[in-house]
């Protein structure tokens, strides 16, 4: 369920760039081309940030030797023909803002470009990605009544452009709402992160690090329990995926960990509604369930809630 609101592209891109500069390879330069008077768009702020992060991660992987990541936002005059065809009547009569992410990386062949939005399609080696990133972005853009386009050539980089509805409203645009959640988090919060997907684990680790957390990561429940028992400092939060591959599930891990460490706050996450519904039936009131994909701000707010609710 999306929660569309007014989003200031200028503020969002600068906030996202600040985070990426602290986490990406230093050989990747980041350029922002968005004026403060760029019109606001109507979109879910958290999901828009997640979509742009997904695109940025793909761009990073396409530049293994470094390069330039260029973010741009501007009001559209005439929409490209392919976008007009995709939007139909809404494209003829609506006003849109184009938010693009361009890289100077390896680019795509025409065959890869045609399949880029297919679920589970990936050109990365095993263990380097699920192939769900761009398909999730595509779904978000379509649900937001917008369109998405890719311009690319092998060896000449790739530009992914989101065309989102321009908002005509007297209400002030909302910048990414990181502040409330971040202010509620104590400095040096110790988080045990458990996630079996290496790429997702890396992204969540980045989110937590930029929120000022001290993070220890594990790829399964058994590793996490050993780490928690052997670590000299107490953990404040267990942040675990529900499905962890073979072995113990996240819900069982959470129950076991909280039995051993009664003051431990529990935050479980999943990209599947059925898993969240099942977990909800067996979760005590102090646990929190977080649906993937989520933004850094959504994670911060969820962390603040489980800390307030812990035993």
PDB file of C-alpha atoms in Angstrom:
ATOM      1  CA  UNK A   1       0.000   0.000   0.000  1.00  0.00           C
ATOM      2  CA  UNK A   2       1.538   3.288  -1.111  1.00  0.00           C
ATOM      3  CA  UNK A   3       1.057   6.503   0.856  1.00  0.00           C
ATOM      4  CA  UNK A   4       1.459   9.246  -1.792  1.00  0.00           C
ATOM      5  CA  UNK A   5       2.485  12.656  -0.554  1.00  0.00           C
ATOM      6  CA  UNK A   6       4.198  15.767  -1.822  1.00  0.00           C
ATOM      7  CA  UNK A   7       7.908  15.062  -2.366  1.00  0.00           C
ATOM      8  CA  UNK A   8      10.559  17.684  -3.064  1.00  0.00           C
ATOM      9  CA  UNK A   9      12.936  16.045  -5.618  1.00  0.00           C
ATOM     10  CA  UNK A  10      15.719  18.556  -4.879  1.00  0.00           C
ATOM     11  CA  UNK A  11      15.720  17.767  -1.141  1.00  0.00           C
ATOM     12  CA  UNK A  12      15.354  14.014  -1.649  1.00  0.00           C
ATOM     13  CA  UNK A  13      18.215  13.737  -4.154  1.00  0.00           C
ATOM     14  CA  UNK A  14      20.580  15.720  -1.938  1.00  0.00           C
ATOM     15  CA  UNK A  15      19.661  13.586   1.090  1.00  0.00           C
ATOM     16  CA  UNK A  16      20.201  10.367  -0.884  1.00  0.00           C
ATOM     17  CA  UNK A  17      23.508  11.624  -2.316  1.00  0.00           C
ATOM     18  CA  UNK A  18      24.803  12.452   1.183  1.00  0.00           C
ATOM     19  CA  UNK A  19      24.157   8.856   2.255  1.00  0.00           C
ATOM     20  CA  UNK A  20      25.682   7.354  -0.920  1.00  0.00           C
ATOM     21  CA  UNK A  21      28.844   9.472  -0.624  1.00  0.00           C
ATOM     22  CA  UNK A  22      29.486   7.873   2.773  1.00  0.00           C
ATOM     23  CA  UNK A  23      28.926   4.332   1.545  1.00  0.00           C
ATOM     24  CA  UNK A  24      29.884   3.954  -2.135  1.00  0.00           C
ATOM     25  CA  UNK A  25      33.356   3.357  -3.529  1.00  0.00           C
ATOM     26  CA  UNK A  26      35.265   6.655  -3.351  1.00  0.00           C
ATOM     27  CA  UNK A  27      36.107   6.249  -7.052  1.00  0.00           C
ATOM     28  CA  UNK A  28      32.448   6.934  -7.846  1.00  0.00           C
ATOM     29  CA  UNK A  29      31.703  10.630  -8.090  1.00  0.00           C
ATOM     30  CA  UNK A  30      28.151  11.847  -7.419  1.00  0.00           C
ATOM     31  CA  UNK A  31      26.638  14.825  -9.255  1.00  0.00           C
ATOM     32  CA  UNK A  32      23.241  16.383  -8.436  1.00  0.00           C
ATOM     33  CA  UNK A  33      21.458  18.456 -11.059  1.00  0.00           C
ATOM     34  CA  UNK A  34      18.182  19.613  -9.490  1.00  0.00           C
ATOM     35  CA  UNK A  35      17.188  23.186  -8.781  1.00  0.00           C
ATOM     36  CA  UNK A  36      15.358  24.177  -5.570  1.00  0.00           C
ATOM     37  CA  UNK A  37      12.375  25.337  -7.683  1.00  0.00           C
ATOM     38  CA  UNK A  38      11.878  21.889  -9.276  1.00  0.00           C
ATOM     39  CA  UNK A  39       8.135  21.122  -8.901  1.00  0.00           C
ATOM     40  CA  UNK A  40       7.093  18.599  -6.248  1.00  0.00           C
ATOM     41  CA  UNK A  41       5.894  15.147  -7.284  1.00  0.00           C
ATOM     42  CA  UNK A  42       3.065  13.038  -5.898  1.00  0.00           C
ATOM     43  CA  UNK A  43       4.616   9.784  -4.673  1.00  0.00           C
ATOM     44  CA  UNK A  44       5.256   7.684  -1.594  1.00  0.00           C
ATOM     45  CA  UNK A  45       8.450   9.292  -0.171  1.00  0.00           C
ATOM     46  CA  UNK A  46       9.860   6.114   1.357  1.00  0.00           C
ATOM     47  CA  UNK A  47       9.231   3.999  -1.722  1.00  0.00           C
ATOM     48  CA  UNK A  48      10.663   6.668  -4.026  1.00  0.00           C
ATOM     49  CA  UNK A  49      13.859   6.755  -1.962  1.00  0.00           C
ATOM     50  CA  UNK A  50      14.039   2.940  -2.086  1.00  0.00           C
ATOM     51  CA  UNK A  51      13.519   2.973  -5.870  1.00  0.00           C
ATOM     52  CA  UNK A  52      16.328   5.481  -6.408  1.00  0.00           C
ATOM     53  CA  UNK A  53      18.598   3.494  -4.088  1.00  0.00           C
ATOM     54  CA  UNK A  54      17.892   0.310  -6.087  1.00  0.00           C
ATOM     55  CA  UNK A  55      18.859   2.102  -9.311  1.00  0.00           C
ATOM     56  CA  UNK A  56      21.987   3.563  -7.689  1.00  0.00           C
ATOM     57  CA  UNK A  57      23.123   0.108  -6.525  1.00  0.00           C
ATOM     58  CA  UNK A  58      22.733  -1.268 -10.058  1.00  0.00           C
ATOM     59  CA  UNK A  59      24.711   1.712 -11.350  1.00  0.00           C
ATOM     60  CA  UNK A  60      27.476   1.086  -8.807  1.00  0.00           C
ATOM     61  CA  UNK A  61      27.751  -2.543  -9.936  1.00  0.00           C
ATOM     62  CA  UNK A  62      28.029  -1.376 -13.559  1.00  0.00           C
ATOM     63  CA  UNK A  63      31.091   0.756 -12.614  1.00  0.00           C
ATOM     64  CA  UNK A  64      33.532  -1.688 -10.971  1.00  0.00           C
ATOM     65  CA  UNK A  65      36.470   0.624 -11.731  1.00  0.00           C
ATOM     66  CA  UNK A  66      34.656   3.779 -10.619  1.00  0.00           C
ATOM     67  CA  UNK A  67      32.896   6.481 -12.597  1.00  0.00           C
ATOM     68  CA  UNK A  68      30.165   9.089 -12.235  1.00  0.00           C
ATOM     69  CA  UNK A  69      26.657   8.766 -10.837  1.00  0.00           C
ATOM     70  CA  UNK A  70      24.513  11.660 -12.067  1.00  0.00           C
ATOM     71  CA  UNK A  71      21.123  12.455 -10.487  1.00  0.00           C
ATOM     72  CA  UNK A  72      18.852  14.904 -12.289  1.00  0.00           C
ATOM     73  CA  UNK A  73      15.329  16.236 -11.669  1.00  0.00           C
ATOM     74  CA  UNK A  74      13.374  18.622 -13.883  1.00  0.00           C
ATOM     75  CA  UNK A  75       9.837  19.421 -14.968  1.00  0.00           C
ATOM     76  CA  UNK A  76       8.980  17.782 -18.298  1.00  0.00           C
ATOM     77  CA  UNK A  77       7.971  19.794 -21.287  1.00  0.00           C
ATOM     78  CA  UNK A  78       7.202  17.257 -23.997  1.00  0.00           C
ATOM     79  CA  UNK A  79       7.324  13.624 -22.943  1.00  0.00           C
ATOM     80  CA  UNK A  80       9.294  11.156 -25.099  1.00  0.00           C
ATOM     81  CA  UNK A  81       7.095   9.171 -27.496  1.00  0.00           C
ATOM     82  CA  UNK A  82       7.697   5.838 -25.721  1.00  0.00           C
ATOM     83  CA  UNK A  83       6.585   7.397 -22.418  1.00  0.00           C
ATOM     84  CA  UNK A  84       3.510   8.977 -24.032  1.00  0.00           C
ATOM     85  CA  UNK A  85       2.538   5.578 -25.428  1.00  0.00           C
ATOM     86  CA  UNK A  86       2.931   4.007 -21.991  1.00  0.00           C
ATOM     87  CA  UNK A  87       0.949   6.677 -20.132  1.00  0.00           C
ATOM     88  CA  UNK A  88      -1.827   6.993 -22.710  1.00  0.00           C
ATOM     89  CA  UNK A  89      -4.389   9.710 -21.967  1.00  0.00           C
ATOM     90  CA  UNK A  90      -2.731  10.643 -18.660  1.00  0.00           C
ATOM     91  CA  UNK A  91       0.426  11.544 -20.585  1.00  0.00           C
ATOM     92  CA  UNK A  92      -1.496  13.786 -22.981  1.00  0.00           C
ATOM     93  CA  UNK A  93      -3.162  15.868 -20.268  1.00  0.00           C
ATOM     94  CA  UNK A  94      -0.941  15.510 -17.181  1.00  0.00           C
ATOM     95  CA  UNK A  95       2.245  17.253 -16.060  1.00  0.00           C
ATOM     96  CA  UNK A  96       5.257  15.207 -15.007  1.00  0.00           C
ATOM     97  CA  UNK A  97       8.664  15.558 -13.368  1.00  0.00           C
ATOM     98  CA  UNK A  98      11.556  13.473 -14.723  1.00  0.00           C
ATOM     99  CA  UNK A  99      13.944  12.090 -12.093  1.00  0.00           C
ATOM    100  CA  UNK A 100      16.892  10.309 -13.696  1.00  0.00           C
ATOM    101  CA  UNK A 101      19.919   8.353 -12.518  1.00  0.00           C
ATOM    102  CA  UNK A 102      22.750   8.081 -15.044  1.00  0.00           C
ATOM    103  CA  UNK A 103      25.988   6.118 -14.754  1.00  0.00           C
ATOM    104  CA  UNK A 104      29.143   5.954 -16.851  1.00  0.00           C
ATOM    105  CA  UNK A 105      29.359   2.176 -16.601  1.00  0.00           C
ATOM    106  CA  UNK A 106      29.217  -0.863 -18.858  1.00  0.00           C
ATOM    107  CA  UNK A 107      25.751  -0.206 -20.316  1.00  0.00           C
ATOM    108  CA  UNK A 108      23.327  -2.856 -21.586  1.00  0.00           C
ATOM    109  CA  UNK A 109      22.760  -4.671 -24.835  1.00  0.00           C
ATOM    110  CA  UNK A 110      19.336  -4.291 -26.448  1.00  0.00           C
ATOM    111  CA  UNK A 111      18.435  -7.825 -25.329  1.00  0.00           C
ATOM    112  CA  UNK A 112      19.278  -7.086 -21.687  1.00  0.00           C
ATOM    113  CA  UNK A 113      17.448  -3.742 -21.820  1.00  0.00           C
ATOM    114  CA  UNK A 114      14.274  -5.456 -23.057  1.00  0.00           C
ATOM    115  CA  UNK A 115      14.304  -7.814 -20.049  1.00  0.00           C
ATOM    116  CA  UNK A 116      15.560  -5.380 -17.393  1.00  0.00           C
ATOM    117  CA  UNK A 117      12.210  -5.067 -15.591  1.00  0.00           C
ATOM    118  CA  UNK A 118      11.432  -8.790 -15.548  1.00  0.00           C
ATOM    119  CA  UNK A 119      11.229 -10.265 -12.013  1.00  0.00           C
ATOM    120  CA  UNK A 120      14.270 -12.431 -11.166  1.00  0.00           C
ATOM    121  CA  UNK A 121      16.116 -11.477 -14.373  1.00  0.00           C
ATOM    122  CA  UNK A 122      19.700 -10.547 -13.514  1.00  0.00           C
ATOM    123  CA  UNK A 123      23.047 -10.373 -15.279  1.00  0.00           C
ATOM    124  CA  UNK A 124      24.917 -10.610 -11.953  1.00  0.00           C
ATOM    125  CA  UNK A 125      26.709 -13.746 -10.864  1.00  0.00           C
ATOM    126  CA  UNK A 126      25.085 -16.072  -8.331  1.00  0.00           C
ATOM    127  CA  UNK A 127      24.858 -14.538  -4.867  1.00  0.00           C
ATOM    128  CA  UNK A 128      25.191 -10.960  -6.142  1.00  0.00           C
ATOM    129  CA  UNK A 129      21.517 -10.099  -6.505  1.00  0.00           C
ATOM    130  CA  UNK A 130      17.985 -11.465  -6.784  1.00  0.00           C
ATOM    131  CA  UNK A 131      16.951  -9.656  -9.978  1.00  0.00           C
ATOM    132  CA  UNK A 132      14.047  -8.061  -8.110  1.00  0.00           C
ATOM    133  CA  UNK A 133      15.428  -4.519  -7.814  1.00  0.00           C
ATOM    134  CA  UNK A 134      14.348  -3.004 -11.142  1.00  0.00           C
ATOM    135  CA  UNK A 135      11.096  -4.977 -11.256  1.00  0.00           C
ATOM    136  CA  UNK A 136      10.214  -3.497  -7.843  1.00  0.00           C
ATOM    137  CA  UNK A 137      11.036  -0.016  -9.157  1.00  0.00           C
ATOM    138  CA  UNK A 138       8.844  -0.647 -12.220  1.00  0.00           C
ATOM    139  CA  UNK A 139       5.926  -1.736 -10.031  1.00  0.00           C
ATOM    140  CA  UNK A 140       6.267   1.324  -7.797  1.00  0.00           C
ATOM    141  CA  UNK A 141       6.334   3.730 -10.754  1.00  0.00           C
ATOM    142  CA  UNK A 142       3.303   2.129 -12.429  1.00  0.00           C
ATOM    143  CA  UNK A 143       1.362   2.147  -9.145  1.00  0.00           C
ATOM    144  CA  UNK A 144       2.257   5.857  -8.804  1.00  0.00           C
ATOM    145  CA  UNK A 145       0.612   6.529 -12.209  1.00  0.00           C
ATOM    146  CA  UNK A 146       3.963   7.273 -13.797  1.00  0.00           C
ATOM    147  CA  UNK A 147       6.325   5.737 -16.344  1.00  0.00           C
ATOM    148  CA  UNK A 148       9.927   4.571 -16.494  1.00  0.00           C
ATOM    149  CA  UNK A 149      12.422   4.528 -19.373  1.00  0.00           C
ATOM    150  CA  UNK A 150      15.950   3.221 -19.921  1.00  0.00           C
ATOM    151  CA  UNK A 151      18.506   4.747 -22.294  1.00  0.00           C
ATOM    152  CA  UNK A 152      21.675   2.680 -22.659  1.00  0.00           C
ATOM    153  CA  UNK A 153      24.441   1.484 -24.955  1.00  0.00           C
ATOM    154  CA  UNK A 154      27.122  -1.137 -24.322  1.00  0.00           C
ATOM    155  CA  UNK A 155      30.198   0.643 -22.991  1.00  0.00           C
ATOM    156  CA  UNK A 156      28.440   4.019 -22.836  1.00  0.00           C
ATOM    157  CA  UNK A 157      26.547   3.846 -19.548  1.00  0.00           C
ATOM    158  CA  UNK A 158      22.868   3.722 -18.626  1.00  0.00           C
ATOM    159  CA  UNK A 159      20.257   6.331 -17.706  1.00  0.00           C
ATOM    160  CA  UNK A 160      17.084   5.261 -15.890  1.00  0.00           C
ATOM    161  CA  UNK A 161      14.394   7.950 -15.805  1.00  0.00           C
ATOM    162  CA  UNK A 162      11.267   7.972 -13.635  1.00  0.00           C
ATOM    163  CA  UNK A 163       8.392  10.133 -14.902  1.00  0.00           C
ATOM    164  CA  UNK A 164       6.184  10.927 -11.902  1.00  0.00           C
ATOM    165  CA  UNK A 165       3.040  13.078 -11.710  1.00  0.00           C
ATOM    166  CA  UNK A 166       3.685  16.698 -10.847  1.00  0.00           C
ATOM    167  CA  UNK A 167       1.771  17.873  -7.790  1.00  0.00           C
ATOM    168  CA  UNK A 168      -0.295  21.043  -8.024  1.00  0.00           C
ATOM    169  CA  UNK A 169      -1.155  21.760  -4.414  1.00  0.00           C
ATOM    170  CA  UNK A 170      -0.815  24.533  -1.902  1.00  0.00           C
ATOM    171  CA  UNK A 171       0.629  22.140   0.677  1.00  0.00           C
ATOM    172  CA  UNK A 172       4.434  22.382   1.089  1.00  0.00           C
ATOM    173  CA  UNK A 173       6.387  19.459  -0.352  1.00  0.00           C
ATOM    174  CA  UNK A 174       7.680  16.898   2.109  1.00  0.00           C
ATOM    175  CA  UNK A 175      11.403  16.247   2.257  1.00  0.00           C
ATOM    176  CA  UNK A 176      12.549  12.745   3.257  1.00  0.00           C
ATOM    177  CA  UNK A 177      11.343  12.431   6.847  1.00  0.00           C
ATOM    178  CA  UNK A 178      14.438  10.890   8.393  1.00  0.00           C
ATOM    179  CA  UNK A 179      14.623  13.295  11.321  1.00  0.00           C
ATOM    180  CA  UNK A 180      11.878  12.046  13.639  1.00  0.00           C
ATOM    181  CA  UNK A 181      13.073   8.461  13.602  1.00  0.00           C
ATOM    182  CA  UNK A 182      16.754   9.342  13.778  1.00  0.00           C
ATOM    183  CA  UNK A 183      16.288  11.708  16.728  1.00  0.00           C
ATOM    184  CA  UNK A 184      14.510   8.931  18.638  1.00  0.00           C
ATOM    185  CA  UNK A 185      17.433   6.493  18.228  1.00  0.00           C
ATOM    186  CA  UNK A 186      20.097   6.494  20.948  1.00  0.00           C
ATOM    187  CA  UNK A 187      23.666   6.999  19.814  1.00  0.00           C
ATOM    188  CA  UNK A 188      25.661   3.813  19.312  1.00  0.00           C
ATOM    189  CA  UNK A 189      22.630   1.520  19.173  1.00  0.00           C
ATOM    190  CA  UNK A 190      23.893  -2.096  18.902  1.00  0.00           C
ATOM    191  CA  UNK A 191      22.044  -4.077  16.246  1.00  0.00           C
ATOM    192  CA  UNK A 192      22.330  -7.776  15.401  1.00  0.00           C
ATOM    193  CA  UNK A 193      21.436  -7.927  11.681  1.00  0.00           C
ATOM    194  CA  UNK A 194      20.447 -11.332  10.253  1.00  0.00           C
ATOM    195  CA  UNK A 195      19.845 -11.556   6.487  1.00  0.00           C
ATOM    196  CA  UNK A 196      20.722 -14.452   4.156  1.00  0.00           C
ATOM    197  CA  UNK A 197      20.791 -12.361   0.940  1.00  0.00           C
ATOM    198  CA  UNK A 198      24.249 -10.749   0.726  1.00  0.00           C
ATOM    199  CA  UNK A 199      23.108  -7.783  -1.380  1.00  0.00           C
ATOM    200  CA  UNK A 200      20.144  -6.979   0.871  1.00  0.00           C
ATOM    201  CA  UNK A 201      22.356  -7.410   3.938  1.00  0.00           C
ATOM    202  CA  UNK A 202      24.789  -4.857   2.531  1.00  0.00           C
ATOM    203  CA  UNK A 203      22.030  -2.290   1.884  1.00  0.00           C
ATOM    204  CA  UNK A 204      20.461  -2.697   5.338  1.00  0.00           C
ATOM    205  CA  UNK A 205      23.931  -2.497   6.931  1.00  0.00           C
ATOM    206  CA  UNK A 206      24.419   0.822   5.104  1.00  0.00           C
ATOM    207  CA  UNK A 207      21.075   2.139   6.357  1.00  0.00           C
ATOM    208  CA  UNK A 208      21.941   1.207   9.956  1.00  0.00           C
ATOM    209  CA  UNK A 209      25.461   2.643   9.757  1.00  0.00           C
ATOM    210  CA  UNK A 210      24.167   5.998   8.491  1.00  0.00           C
ATOM    211  CA  UNK A 211      21.678   6.007  11.397  1.00  0.00           C
ATOM    212  CA  UNK A 212      24.642   5.851  13.784  1.00  0.00           C
ATOM    213  CA  UNK A 213      24.185   2.187  14.776  1.00  0.00           C
ATOM    214  CA  UNK A 214      26.909  -0.293  15.649  1.00  0.00           C
ATOM    215  CA  UNK A 215      26.132  -3.339  13.477  1.00  0.00           C
ATOM    216  CA  UNK A 216      27.115  -7.003  13.647  1.00  0.00           C
ATOM    217  CA  UNK A 217      25.818  -9.046  10.700  1.00  0.00           C
ATOM    218  CA  UNK A 218      25.110 -12.752  10.228  1.00  0.00           C
ATOM    219  CA  UNK A 219      23.677 -14.703   7.296  1.00  0.00           C
ATOM    220  CA  UNK A 220      21.684 -17.234   9.346  1.00  0.00           C
ATOM    221  CA  UNK A 221      20.081 -17.710  12.749  1.00  0.00           C
ATOM    222  CA  UNK A 222      22.667 -20.162  14.040  1.00  0.00           C
ATOM    223  CA  UNK A 223      25.543 -17.741  13.353  1.00  0.00           C
ATOM    224  CA  UNK A 224      23.571 -14.930  15.000  1.00  0.00           C
ATOM    225  CA  UNK A 225      22.999 -16.872  18.241  1.00  0.00           C
ATOM    226  CA  UNK A 226      26.678 -17.820  18.476  1.00  0.00           C
ATOM    227  CA  UNK A 227      27.668 -14.187  17.876  1.00  0.00           C
ATOM    228  CA  UNK A 228      25.230 -12.868  20.479  1.00  0.00           C
ATOM    229  CA  UNK A 229      26.416 -15.362  23.092  1.00  0.00           C
ATOM    230  CA  UNK A 230      30.108 -14.689  22.482  1.00  0.00           C
ATOM    231  CA  UNK A 231      29.963 -10.892  22.097  1.00  0.00           C
ATOM    232  CA  UNK A 232      31.132  -8.997  25.160  1.00  0.00           C
ATOM    233  CA  UNK A 233      28.630  -6.146  24.705  1.00  0.00           C
ATOM    234  CA  UNK A 234      24.864  -6.517  24.935  1.00  0.00           C
ATOM    235  CA  UNK A 235      22.793  -6.027  21.795  1.00  0.00           C
ATOM    236  CA  UNK A 236      19.865  -3.599  21.854  1.00  0.00           C
ATOM    237  CA  UNK A 237      17.973  -4.858  18.777  1.00  0.00           C
ATOM    238  CA  UNK A 238      17.660  -8.030  16.727  1.00  0.00           C
ATOM    239  CA  UNK A 239      16.813  -7.116  13.113  1.00  0.00           C
ATOM    240  CA  UNK A 240      16.141 -10.328  11.197  1.00  0.00           C
ATOM    241  CA  UNK A 241      14.571 -11.479   7.975  1.00  0.00           C
ATOM    242  CA  UNK A 242      11.843 -14.087   8.551  1.00  0.00           C
ATOM    243  CA  UNK A 243      12.943 -16.550   5.838  1.00  0.00           C
ATOM    244  CA  UNK A 244      16.622 -17.369   6.339  1.00  0.00           C
ATOM    245  CA  UNK A 245      17.055 -20.325   3.984  1.00  0.00           C
ATOM    246  CA  UNK A 246      17.820 -23.758   5.471  1.00  0.00           C
ATOM    247  CA  UNK A 247      17.752 -23.848   9.237  1.00  0.00           C
ATOM    248  CA  UNK A 248      15.993 -21.771  11.846  1.00  0.00           C
ATOM    249  CA  UNK A 249      13.464 -19.142  10.719  1.00  0.00           C
ATOM    250  CA  UNK A 250      13.578 -15.549  11.920  1.00  0.00           C
ATOM    251  CA  UNK A 251      10.547 -15.972  14.178  1.00  0.00           C
ATOM    252  CA  UNK A 252      12.134 -18.922  15.981  1.00  0.00           C
ATOM    253  CA  UNK A 253      15.419 -17.009  16.251  1.00  0.00           C
ATOM    254  CA  UNK A 254      13.597 -14.030  17.751  1.00  0.00           C
ATOM    255  CA  UNK A 255      11.829 -16.153  20.382  1.00  0.00           C
ATOM    256  CA  UNK A 256      15.061 -17.955  21.285  1.00  0.00           C
ATOM    257  CA  UNK A 257      17.112 -14.746  21.445  1.00  0.00           C
ATOM    258  CA  UNK A 258      14.575 -12.884  23.570  1.00  0.00           C
ATOM    259  CA  UNK A 259      14.384 -15.813  25.982  1.00  0.00           C
ATOM    260  CA  UNK A 260      18.157 -15.605  26.441  1.00  0.00           C
ATOM    261  CA  UNK A 261      18.272 -11.794  26.397  1.00  0.00           C
ATOM    262  CA  UNK A 262      14.974 -10.461  27.828  1.00  0.00           C
ATOM    263  CA  UNK A 263      15.805  -6.799  27.148  1.00  0.00           C
ATOM    264  CA  UNK A 264      16.408  -7.432  23.432  1.00  0.00           C
ATOM    265  CA  UNK A 265      14.075  -5.523  21.072  1.00  0.00           C
ATOM    266  CA  UNK A 266      12.803  -7.530  18.089  1.00  0.00           C
ATOM    267  CA  UNK A 267      12.275  -6.210  14.545  1.00  0.00           C
ATOM    268  CA  UNK A 268      11.429  -8.787  11.850  1.00  0.00           C
ATOM    269  CA  UNK A 269      11.279  -8.068   8.108  1.00  0.00           C
ATOM    270  CA  UNK A 270      10.000  -9.765   4.978  1.00  0.00           C
ATOM    271  CA  UNK A 271       9.033  -9.009   1.402  1.00  0.00           C
ATOM    272  CA  UNK A 272       6.139 -11.481   1.482  1.00  0.00           C
ATOM    273  CA  UNK A 273       2.706 -10.680   2.918  1.00  0.00           C
ATOM    274  CA  UNK A 274       2.051 -14.318   3.840  1.00  0.00           C
ATOM    275  CA  UNK A 275       5.181 -14.459   6.005  1.00  0.00           C
ATOM    276  CA  UNK A 276       4.236 -11.214   7.750  1.00  0.00           C
ATOM    277  CA  UNK A 277       0.713 -12.508   8.421  1.00  0.00           C
ATOM    278  CA  UNK A 278       2.056 -15.772   9.836  1.00  0.00           C
ATOM    279  CA  UNK A 279       4.556 -13.906  12.026  1.00  0.00           C
ATOM    280  CA  UNK A 280       1.855 -11.537  13.244  1.00  0.00           C
ATOM    281  CA  UNK A 281      -0.113 -14.479  14.647  1.00  0.00           C
ATOM    282  CA  UNK A 282       2.775 -15.602  16.862  1.00  0.00           C
ATOM    283  CA  UNK A 283       4.472 -12.276  17.616  1.00  0.00           C
ATOM    284  CA  UNK A 284       4.076 -10.680  21.065  1.00  0.00           C
ATOM    285  CA  UNK A 285       2.979  -7.012  21.123  1.00  0.00           C
ATOM    286  CA  UNK A 286       6.550  -5.777  21.658  1.00  0.00           C
ATOM    287  CA  UNK A 287       7.744  -7.155  18.300  1.00  0.00           C
ATOM    288  CA  UNK A 288       7.536  -5.131  15.096  1.00  0.00           C
ATOM    289  CA  UNK A 289       7.098  -6.421  11.527  1.00  0.00           C
ATOM    290  CA  UNK A 290       8.602  -4.409   8.659  1.00  0.00           C
ATOM    291  CA  UNK A 291       7.671  -4.977   5.013  1.00  0.00           C
ATOM    292  CA  UNK A 292      10.429  -4.930   2.366  1.00  0.00           C
ATOM    293  CA  UNK A 293      11.411  -2.829   0.542  1.00  0.00           C
ATOM    294  CA  UNK A 294      11.608  -0.023   3.069  1.00  0.00           C
ATOM    295  CA  UNK A 295      13.387   3.309   3.247  1.00  0.00           C
ATOM    296  CA  UNK A 296      15.992   4.385   5.784  1.00  0.00           C
ATOM    297  CA  UNK A 297      13.377   6.647   7.420  1.00  0.00           C
ATOM    298  CA  UNK A 298      10.887   3.764   7.748  1.00  0.00           C
ATOM    299  CA  UNK A 299      13.607   1.603   9.311  1.00  0.00           C
ATOM    300  CA  UNK A 300      14.517   4.374  11.767  1.00  0.00           C
ATOM    301  CA  UNK A 301      10.901   4.784  12.866  1.00  0.00           C
ATOM    302  CA  UNK A 302      10.450   1.025  13.283  1.00  0.00           C
ATOM    303  CA  UNK A 303      13.613   0.807  15.381  1.00  0.00           C
ATOM    304  CA  UNK A 304      12.371   3.647  17.581  1.00  0.00           C
ATOM    305  CA  UNK A 305       9.043   1.859  18.106  1.00  0.00           C
ATOM    306  CA  UNK A 306      10.570  -1.503  19.119  1.00  0.00           C
ATOM    307  CA  UNK A 307      12.957   0.208  21.528  1.00  0.00           C
ATOM    308  CA  UNK A 308      10.030   1.971  23.175  1.00  0.00           C
ATOM    309  CA  UNK A 309       8.026  -1.276  23.365  1.00  0.00           C
ATOM    310  CA  UNK A 310      10.734  -3.700  24.507  1.00  0.00           C
ATOM    311  CA  UNK A 311      10.295  -5.499  27.868  1.00  0.00           C
TER     312      UNK A 311
END
